[in-house]
Short mmCIF file of N, CA and C in Angstrom, two decimals:
data_model
loop_
_atom_site.label_atom_id
_atom_site.label_comp_id
_atom_site.label_asym_id
_atom_site.label_seq_id
_atom_site.Cartn_x
_atom_site.Cartn_y
_atom_site.Cartn_z
N MET V 300 -11.66 -5.83 44.74
CA MET V 300 -10.87 -5.83 43.52
C MET V 300 -10.97 -7.21 42.87
N ALA V 301 -11.03 -7.22 41.54
CA ALA V 301 -11.18 -8.47 40.80
C ALA V 301 -9.91 -9.29 40.87
N GLU V 302 -10.10 -10.58 40.75
CA GLU V 302 -8.95 -11.49 40.77
C GLU V 302 -8.12 -11.29 39.50
N ARG V 303 -6.81 -11.21 39.67
CA ARG V 303 -5.91 -11.02 38.53
C ARG V 303 -5.69 -12.36 37.83
N ARG V 304 -5.60 -12.31 36.52
CA ARG V 304 -5.31 -13.51 35.75
C ARG V 304 -4.48 -13.12 34.54
N SER V 305 -3.87 -14.10 33.94
CA SER V 305 -2.99 -13.82 32.80
C SER V 305 -3.82 -13.45 31.57
N LEU V 306 -3.17 -12.83 30.62
CA LEU V 306 -3.84 -12.45 29.38
C LEU V 306 -4.38 -13.68 28.65
N ALA V 307 -3.59 -14.74 28.62
CA ALA V 307 -4.02 -15.97 27.94
C ALA V 307 -5.28 -16.53 28.59
N GLU V 308 -5.36 -16.49 29.91
CA GLU V 308 -6.56 -16.98 30.59
C GLU V 308 -7.76 -16.10 30.27
N GLY V 309 -7.54 -14.81 30.18
CA GLY V 309 -8.62 -13.89 29.84
C GLY V 309 -9.15 -14.12 28.44
N LEU V 310 -8.27 -14.42 27.52
CA LEU V 310 -8.70 -14.68 26.15
C LEU V 310 -9.45 -15.99 26.02
N LYS V 311 -9.06 -16.98 26.83
CA LYS V 311 -9.75 -18.27 26.79
C LYS V 311 -11.18 -18.12 27.28
N ALA V 312 -11.41 -17.20 28.21
CA ALA V 312 -12.73 -17.03 28.81
C ALA V 312 -13.65 -16.15 27.97
N THR V 313 -13.21 -15.67 26.83
CA THR V 313 -14.04 -14.81 25.99
C THR V 313 -15.17 -15.62 25.39
N PRO V 314 -16.42 -15.14 25.57
CA PRO V 314 -17.56 -15.89 25.02
C PRO V 314 -17.61 -15.79 23.50
N LYS V 315 -18.26 -16.75 22.89
CA LYS V 315 -18.42 -16.74 21.43
C LYS V 315 -19.32 -15.58 21.04
N VAL V 316 -19.04 -14.98 19.89
CA VAL V 316 -19.80 -13.83 19.41
C VAL V 316 -20.74 -14.29 18.32
N ASP V 317 -22.00 -13.83 18.41
CA ASP V 317 -22.98 -14.13 17.37
C ASP V 317 -22.64 -13.25 16.16
N THR V 318 -22.28 -13.86 15.04
CA THR V 318 -21.83 -13.09 13.89
C THR V 318 -22.93 -12.20 13.32
N VAL V 319 -24.19 -12.62 13.42
CA VAL V 319 -25.29 -11.80 12.91
C VAL V 319 -25.40 -10.52 13.72
N VAL V 320 -25.34 -10.66 15.04
CA VAL V 320 -25.43 -9.49 15.92
C VAL V 320 -24.22 -8.58 15.70
N ALA V 321 -23.06 -9.17 15.52
CA ALA V 321 -21.84 -8.38 15.30
C ALA V 321 -21.95 -7.59 14.00
N ARG V 322 -22.44 -8.21 12.94
CA ARG V 322 -22.59 -7.50 11.67
C ARG V 322 -23.61 -6.37 11.78
N GLU V 323 -24.71 -6.62 12.48
CA GLU V 323 -25.70 -5.56 12.67
C GLU V 323 -25.10 -4.39 13.43
N PHE V 324 -24.26 -4.68 14.41
CA PHE V 324 -23.62 -3.62 15.18
C PHE V 324 -22.65 -2.83 14.30
N VAL V 325 -21.84 -3.54 13.54
CA VAL V 325 -20.83 -2.88 12.72
C VAL V 325 -21.48 -2.06 11.61
N TYR V 326 -22.50 -2.60 10.97
CA TYR V 326 -23.13 -1.91 9.85
C TYR V 326 -24.37 -1.13 10.26
N GLU V 327 -24.53 -0.88 11.55
CA GLU V 327 -25.61 -0.07 12.11
C GLU V 327 -26.98 -0.56 11.69
N GLY V 328 -27.18 -1.85 11.70
CA GLY V 328 -28.48 -2.42 11.43
C GLY V 328 -28.86 -2.45 9.96
N LYS V 329 -28.03 -1.94 9.08
CA LYS V 329 -28.34 -1.97 7.65
C LYS V 329 -28.22 -3.39 7.16
N ALA V 330 -29.13 -3.77 6.30
CA ALA V 330 -29.07 -5.12 5.74
C ALA V 330 -27.81 -5.24 4.90
N ALA V 331 -27.07 -6.28 5.17
CA ALA V 331 -25.82 -6.48 4.43
C ALA V 331 -26.15 -6.94 3.03
N ALA V 332 -25.80 -6.14 2.08
CA ALA V 332 -26.02 -6.50 0.68
C ALA V 332 -24.98 -7.54 0.28
N ALA V 333 -25.31 -8.26 -0.76
CA ALA V 333 -24.36 -9.24 -1.25
C ALA V 333 -23.11 -8.51 -1.71
N PRO V 334 -21.95 -9.09 -1.46
CA PRO V 334 -20.73 -8.42 -1.90
C PRO V 334 -20.73 -8.24 -3.41
N PRO V 335 -20.23 -7.12 -3.90
CA PRO V 335 -20.25 -6.89 -5.34
C PRO V 335 -19.45 -7.95 -6.08
N ALA V 336 -20.03 -8.39 -7.15
CA ALA V 336 -19.36 -9.42 -7.94
C ALA V 336 -18.20 -8.79 -8.70
N VAL V 337 -17.10 -9.49 -8.69
CA VAL V 337 -15.92 -9.02 -9.41
C VAL V 337 -15.96 -9.62 -10.80
N VAL V 338 -16.05 -8.74 -11.78
CA VAL V 338 -16.11 -9.19 -13.16
C VAL V 338 -14.76 -8.94 -13.79
N LYS V 339 -14.14 -10.01 -14.27
CA LYS V 339 -12.85 -9.87 -14.93
C LYS V 339 -13.10 -9.74 -16.43
N SER V 340 -12.64 -8.66 -16.96
CA SER V 340 -12.79 -8.41 -18.37
C SER V 340 -11.59 -8.99 -19.11
N GLU V 341 -11.88 -9.83 -20.07
CA GLU V 341 -10.79 -10.42 -20.84
C GLU V 341 -10.23 -9.41 -21.84
N ALA V 342 -11.01 -8.36 -22.12
CA ALA V 342 -10.56 -7.34 -23.05
C ALA V 342 -9.76 -6.25 -22.34
N ALA V 343 -9.50 -6.46 -21.06
CA ALA V 343 -8.76 -5.46 -20.29
C ALA V 343 -7.35 -5.34 -20.85
N THR V 344 -6.78 -4.16 -20.67
CA THR V 344 -5.43 -3.94 -21.17
C THR V 344 -4.45 -4.82 -20.42
N PRO V 345 -3.55 -5.46 -21.13
CA PRO V 345 -2.58 -6.33 -20.46
C PRO V 345 -1.62 -5.48 -19.63
N GLN V 346 -1.25 -6.02 -18.48
CA GLN V 346 -0.32 -5.32 -17.61
C GLN V 346 1.10 -5.61 -18.04
N ALA V 347 1.97 -4.67 -17.73
CA ALA V 347 3.38 -4.85 -18.04
C ALA V 347 3.93 -5.99 -17.19
N PRO V 348 4.92 -6.70 -17.69
CA PRO V 348 5.48 -7.79 -16.90
C PRO V 348 6.07 -7.26 -15.60
N ALA V 349 6.01 -8.07 -14.57
CA ALA V 349 6.52 -7.67 -13.26
C ALA V 349 8.03 -7.44 -13.34
N ILE V 350 8.47 -6.40 -12.66
CA ILE V 350 9.89 -6.08 -12.64
C ILE V 350 10.40 -6.34 -11.23
N ASN V 351 11.45 -7.13 -11.15
CA ASN V 351 12.05 -7.38 -9.84
C ASN V 351 12.79 -6.14 -9.39
N ARG V 352 12.71 -5.88 -8.10
CA ARG V 352 13.42 -4.73 -7.54
C ARG V 352 14.37 -5.21 -6.46
N VAL V 353 15.50 -4.54 -6.37
CA VAL V 353 16.49 -4.86 -5.34
C VAL V 353 16.75 -3.62 -4.51
N SER V 354 17.19 -3.83 -3.31
CA SER V 354 17.51 -2.73 -2.42
C SER V 354 18.79 -2.04 -2.90
N LEU V 355 18.79 -0.72 -2.85
CA LEU V 355 19.96 0.05 -3.25
C LEU V 355 20.16 1.15 -2.22
N SER V 356 21.33 1.20 -1.67
CA SER V 356 21.62 2.22 -0.66
C SER V 356 22.73 3.11 -1.17
N THR V 357 22.50 4.41 -1.11
CA THR V 357 23.50 5.36 -1.55
C THR V 357 23.32 6.66 -0.79
N ARG V 358 24.29 7.53 -0.89
CA ARG V 358 24.21 8.82 -0.21
C ARG V 358 24.14 9.91 -1.27
N ILE V 359 23.25 10.88 -1.04
CA ILE V 359 23.15 12.00 -1.96
C ILE V 359 23.20 13.30 -1.16
N ARG V 360 23.37 14.38 -1.87
CA ARG V 360 23.45 15.69 -1.22
C ARG V 360 22.19 15.97 -0.43
N ASP V 361 22.34 16.66 0.68
CA ASP V 361 21.22 16.98 1.56
C ASP V 361 20.14 17.77 0.83
N ASP V 362 20.54 18.77 0.05
CA ASP V 362 19.54 19.58 -0.64
C ASP V 362 18.78 18.77 -1.69
N TYR V 363 19.45 17.81 -2.34
CA TYR V 363 18.76 16.93 -3.28
C TYR V 363 17.75 16.04 -2.55
N ALA V 364 18.15 15.50 -1.42
CA ALA V 364 17.27 14.62 -0.66
C ALA V 364 16.02 15.37 -0.20
N LYS V 365 16.21 16.59 0.30
CA LYS V 365 15.06 17.38 0.75
C LYS V 365 14.14 17.73 -0.42
N ALA V 366 14.72 18.12 -1.54
CA ALA V 366 13.91 18.47 -2.71
C ALA V 366 13.16 17.25 -3.24
N LEU V 367 13.81 16.10 -3.25
CA LEU V 367 13.19 14.87 -3.72
C LEU V 367 12.02 14.48 -2.81
N LYS V 368 12.22 14.55 -1.51
CA LYS V 368 11.16 14.21 -0.56
C LYS V 368 9.99 15.17 -0.70
N ARG V 369 10.30 16.47 -0.83
CA ARG V 369 9.25 17.47 -1.00
C ARG V 369 8.45 17.21 -2.28
N ALA V 370 9.16 16.93 -3.37
CA ALA V 370 8.49 16.64 -4.64
C ALA V 370 7.58 15.43 -4.49
N SER V 371 8.08 14.40 -3.82
CA SER V 371 7.30 13.18 -3.63
C SER V 371 6.02 13.47 -2.85
N LEU V 372 6.14 14.18 -1.74
CA LEU V 372 4.97 14.46 -0.91
C LEU V 372 3.97 15.36 -1.62
N GLU V 373 4.44 16.39 -2.31
CA GLU V 373 3.54 17.28 -3.03
C GLU V 373 2.81 16.55 -4.15
N ARG V 374 3.53 15.68 -4.86
CA ARG V 374 2.91 14.93 -5.94
C ARG V 374 1.89 13.93 -5.41
N GLN V 375 2.16 13.33 -4.24
CA GLN V 375 1.20 12.42 -3.64
C GLN V 375 -0.08 13.16 -3.27
N LEU V 376 0.06 14.35 -2.69
CA LEU V 376 -1.12 15.14 -2.31
C LEU V 376 -1.94 15.54 -3.53
N LYS V 377 -1.28 15.82 -4.65
CA LYS V 377 -1.98 16.23 -5.87
C LYS V 377 -2.45 15.03 -6.69
N GLY V 378 -1.98 13.83 -6.35
CA GLY V 378 -2.36 12.63 -7.09
C GLY V 378 -1.66 12.53 -8.43
N VAL V 379 -0.48 13.11 -8.54
CA VAL V 379 0.28 13.10 -9.79
C VAL V 379 1.27 11.94 -9.76
N GLU V 380 1.36 11.21 -10.86
CA GLU V 380 2.33 10.13 -10.98
C GLU V 380 3.54 10.61 -11.75
N PRO V 381 4.73 10.16 -11.52
CA PRO V 381 5.15 9.33 -10.39
C PRO V 381 5.21 10.18 -9.13
N ASN V 382 4.91 9.52 -7.99
CA ASN V 382 4.92 10.28 -6.75
C ASN V 382 5.70 9.61 -5.62
N THR V 383 6.19 8.41 -5.83
CA THR V 383 7.01 7.78 -4.80
C THR V 383 8.48 8.06 -5.10
N LEU V 384 9.29 8.05 -4.07
CA LEU V 384 10.72 8.28 -4.26
C LEU V 384 11.27 7.28 -5.27
N GLN V 385 10.87 6.03 -5.14
CA GLN V 385 11.36 4.98 -6.02
C GLN V 385 11.00 5.27 -7.48
N ASP V 386 9.74 5.60 -7.72
CA ASP V 386 9.31 5.85 -9.10
C ASP V 386 9.97 7.09 -9.70
N ILE V 387 10.10 8.15 -8.89
CA ILE V 387 10.75 9.37 -9.37
C ILE V 387 12.20 9.08 -9.74
N LEU V 388 12.91 8.38 -8.87
CA LEU V 388 14.31 8.06 -9.14
C LEU V 388 14.46 7.17 -10.36
N GLU V 389 13.59 6.16 -10.50
CA GLU V 389 13.67 5.27 -11.66
C GLU V 389 13.45 6.06 -12.95
N GLN V 390 12.48 6.97 -12.93
CA GLN V 390 12.19 7.76 -14.13
C GLN V 390 13.35 8.71 -14.46
N ALA V 391 14.03 9.20 -13.44
CA ALA V 391 15.15 10.11 -13.67
C ALA V 391 16.41 9.38 -14.14
N ILE V 392 16.62 8.17 -13.65
CA ILE V 392 17.85 7.43 -13.96
C ILE V 392 17.77 6.72 -15.32
N GLU V 393 16.57 6.30 -15.72
CA GLU V 393 16.43 5.52 -16.95
C GLU V 393 17.01 6.22 -18.19
N PRO V 394 16.72 7.50 -18.45
CA PRO V 394 17.30 8.13 -19.65
C PRO V 394 18.83 8.14 -19.64
N TRP V 395 19.42 8.35 -18.49
CA TRP V 395 20.88 8.36 -18.40
C TRP V 395 21.44 6.98 -18.74
N LEU V 396 20.83 5.93 -18.18
CA LEU V 396 21.29 4.57 -18.47
C LEU V 396 21.15 4.24 -19.95
N ARG V 397 20.04 4.66 -20.57
CA ARG V 397 19.83 4.42 -22.00
C ARG V 397 20.85 5.18 -22.85
N SER V 398 21.01 6.45 -22.57
CA SER V 398 21.90 7.27 -23.41
C SER V 398 23.36 6.85 -23.30
N ASN V 399 23.73 6.20 -22.22
CA ASN V 399 25.10 5.74 -22.05
C ASN V 399 25.26 4.26 -22.38
N GLY V 400 24.20 3.64 -22.93
CA GLY V 400 24.29 2.27 -23.42
C GLY V 400 24.26 1.18 -22.37
N TYR V 401 23.79 1.47 -21.17
CA TYR V 401 23.75 0.45 -20.12
C TYR V 401 22.48 -0.39 -20.16
N ILE V 402 21.43 0.14 -20.76
CA ILE V 402 20.21 -0.64 -20.98
C ILE V 402 19.75 -0.39 -22.41
N PRO V 403 19.12 -1.40 -23.03
CA PRO V 403 18.70 -1.24 -24.43
C PRO V 403 17.56 -0.25 -24.59
#
């Protein structure tokens, strides 16, 4: 039976890996192409300003929670936006806040 040693000792004894050989193994011998150049377009559409989010904890009816979760999962599978619980809730709450004068 082999001599027991600590995990730290085992990691120290690990030999150096040849990065070329490692890349050939990972990419199955295919020549590694140069990474694609990232071109930033200055004519790209400007993104909306970042919105800070805070944690909000509340309790809702069980049937609402199940329906909301189901809607979220089905929309994620179909690739339909909004599909996260957060985005769905924000989209649902915003009209109420506007119509009652809480946000401009």
